[in-house]
Short mmCIF file of C-alpha atoms and ligand atoms in Angstrom, two decimals:
data_model
loop_
_atom_site.label_atom_id
_atom_site.label_comp_id
_atom_site.label_asym_id
_atom_site.label_seq_id
_atom_site.Cartn_x
_atom_site.Cartn_y
_atom_site.Cartn_z
CA MET G 81 -0.57 -0.34 0.33
CA GLY G 82 0.74 3.60 -0.91
CA GLU G 83 4.09 2.20 -2.46
CA SER G 84 4.97 4.21 -5.58
CA GLU G 85 9.04 4.39 -5.71
CA THR G 86 9.91 7.92 -6.45
CA GLU G 87 13.86 9.34 -7.47
CA GLN G 88 14.79 12.00 -6.83
CA LEU G 89 16.28 14.55 -9.43
CA GLY G 90 17.36 17.53 -7.50
CA ASP G 91 17.35 21.41 -8.43
CA LEU G 92 16.07 21.73 -11.95
CA SER G 93 15.06 25.42 -11.73
CA ASP G 94 18.00 25.77 -14.13
CA LEU G 95 16.21 23.93 -16.50
CA ALA G 96 14.24 26.53 -18.66
CA ASP G 97 11.40 26.87 -20.39
CA GLY G 98 11.71 24.44 -23.53
CA GLN G 99 14.34 22.71 -22.36
CA MET G 100 15.19 19.27 -21.29
CA ARG G 101 16.75 17.05 -19.36
CA ALA G 102 17.77 13.28 -20.09
CA PHE G 103 17.73 10.89 -16.69
CA GLU G 104 19.53 7.77 -18.23
CA ASP G 105 19.09 6.03 -14.56
CA VAL G 106 15.67 6.50 -14.11
CA GLY G 107 13.13 3.01 -14.59
CA GLU G 108 13.69 0.87 -17.94
CA TYR G 109 14.35 2.96 -19.98
CA GLY G 110 15.54 6.34 -18.76
CA ILE G 111 13.30 9.38 -18.93
CA VAL G 112 13.47 12.43 -20.42
CA VAL G 113 12.29 15.52 -17.98
CA CYS G 114 11.23 18.48 -20.03
CA ARG G 115 10.35 22.33 -19.03
CA VAL G 116 6.65 23.60 -20.76
CA ASP G 117 5.06 26.74 -19.83
CA GLY G 118 6.77 26.87 -16.50
CA GLU G 119 5.75 23.43 -15.62
CA LEU G 120 8.21 19.98 -16.02
CA TYR G 121 6.49 16.55 -17.59
CA ALA G 122 8.25 13.60 -17.24
CA ILE G 123 8.16 10.64 -20.06
CA GLU G 124 10.06 7.72 -21.08
CA ASP G 125 13.28 8.82 -22.81
CA ASN G 126 13.15 5.95 -24.92
CA CYS G 127 10.92 6.18 -28.69
CA SER G 128 7.82 4.00 -28.88
CA HIS G 129 8.64 3.63 -32.50
CA ALA G 130 12.28 1.62 -33.09
CA ASP G 131 13.78 2.40 -29.29
CA THR G 132 15.59 5.86 -29.38
CA PRO G 133 16.42 8.54 -26.79
CA LEU G 134 13.71 10.95 -27.51
CA SER G 135 16.42 13.44 -25.85
CA GLU G 136 18.31 13.58 -28.05
CA GLY G 137 15.85 15.04 -30.46
CA ARG G 138 13.89 18.70 -30.16
CA LEU G 139 11.48 20.03 -27.45
CA ARG G 140 8.66 21.90 -29.64
CA GLY G 141 6.14 23.59 -27.57
CA ALA G 142 4.63 20.31 -25.49
CA MET G 143 5.87 18.46 -28.97
CA VAL G 144 9.34 16.02 -28.12
CA MET G 145 10.03 15.22 -32.10
CA CYS G 146 11.98 12.10 -32.20
CA PRO G 147 15.56 12.39 -33.75
CA LEU G 148 15.64 9.42 -36.28
CA HIS G 149 11.62 9.35 -37.83
CA GLY G 150 9.76 12.77 -36.47
CA ALA G 151 6.91 11.42 -34.85
CA GLY G 152 6.26 13.55 -31.39
CA PHE G 153 5.31 12.73 -28.14
CA ASP G 154 3.28 14.93 -26.59
CA VAL G 155 5.14 15.75 -22.50
CA ARG G 156 2.24 16.01 -21.21
CA ASP G 157 0.65 12.91 -21.36
CA GLY G 158 2.91 10.84 -23.49
CA THR G 159 0.05 10.83 -26.73
CA HIS G 160 2.09 10.35 -30.15
CA SER G 161 1.23 12.50 -32.86
CA GLY G 162 0.54 9.84 -35.09
CA PRO G 163 2.93 8.15 -37.46
CA PRO G 164 5.01 6.81 -38.01
CA ALA G 165 5.21 5.74 -33.68
CA TYR G 166 1.94 3.83 -33.11
CA GLU G 167 1.48 4.14 -29.78
CA GLY G 168 3.02 6.59 -26.83
CA VAL G 169 5.64 6.31 -24.41
CA ALA G 170 4.74 6.17 -21.40
CA CYS G 171 4.89 9.51 -19.03
CA HIS G 172 6.26 9.89 -15.16
CA ARG G 173 4.32 11.83 -11.74
CA LEU G 174 6.87 14.51 -11.01
CA HIS G 175 6.74 16.45 -6.98
CA VAL G 176 9.08 20.07 -7.03
CA ALA G 177 9.88 20.17 -2.17
CA GLU G 178 9.49 22.99 -1.49
CA SER G 179 13.38 23.24 -1.25
CA GLY G 180 12.88 22.92 -5.19
CA GLU G 181 14.66 19.49 -5.12
CA VAL G 182 12.29 17.24 -7.96
CA SER G 183 11.58 13.89 -7.84
CA VAL G 184 9.86 11.51 -10.06
CA ASP G 185 7.55 8.62 -10.04
CA ILE G 186 9.26 5.28 -10.89
CA ALA G 187 6.13 3.79 -11.94
CA PRO G 188 4.48 5.69 -14.43
CA ILE G 189 0.78 7.22 -14.77
CA ALA G 190 -1.52 4.60 -15.32
CA ASP G 191 -3.21 5.52 -18.87
CA ASP G 192 -7.39 4.36 -16.47
CA GLU G 193 -6.08 6.52 -14.10
CA PRO G 194 -9.06 7.54 -12.92
CA GLY G 195 -9.17 10.78 -10.46
CA GLU G 196 -7.05 12.34 -8.74
CA ASN G 197 -8.42 11.18 -5.67
CA SER G 198 -8.15 7.77 -6.98
CA ASP G 199 -5.11 5.56 -4.39
CA VAL G 200 -5.89 8.08 -1.95
CA GLY G 201 -6.58 6.24 1.38
CA GLY G 202 -10.01 7.72 3.82
CA ARG G 203 -10.58 10.67 2.17
CA PHE G 204 -13.67 11.33 1.57
CA GLU G 205 -14.62 14.45 0.81
CA THR G 206 -16.13 15.47 -3.20
CA ARG G 207 -15.86 19.08 -4.41
S1 FES R 537 12.59 5.76 -33.95
FE1 FES R 537 11.29 7.76 -33.42
S2 FES R 537 10.18 8.22 -34.93
FE2 FES R 537 11.09 5.99 -35.29
#
């Protein structure tokens, strides 16, 4: 219960809008953290088409363009923009502490995650 493992990524306040940074040691394939409109997002650093590090591509708006064949992936949810990729990539939840330290959930955000209160036990307030 409540065993979502996290990994510390350090302080990413120097990561500017439109930049991305790879963390090779997180998860199976590594992740790439991107800043878009001031927000940080993380997706798996591995194109779903032919296993290429997306961090070697370019970030355009919220889309990371694969360096190999140009498929785009939305860093906000991992969805792909179209061929040649035929599926998205895993998306990971980030947490920013008051100290500025960023950590990432190793387990990807599930596609079918029903809502933000889904795994918060004992909380029944509704709004
Ligand atoms: S490897 Fe990424 S689009 Fe082909």
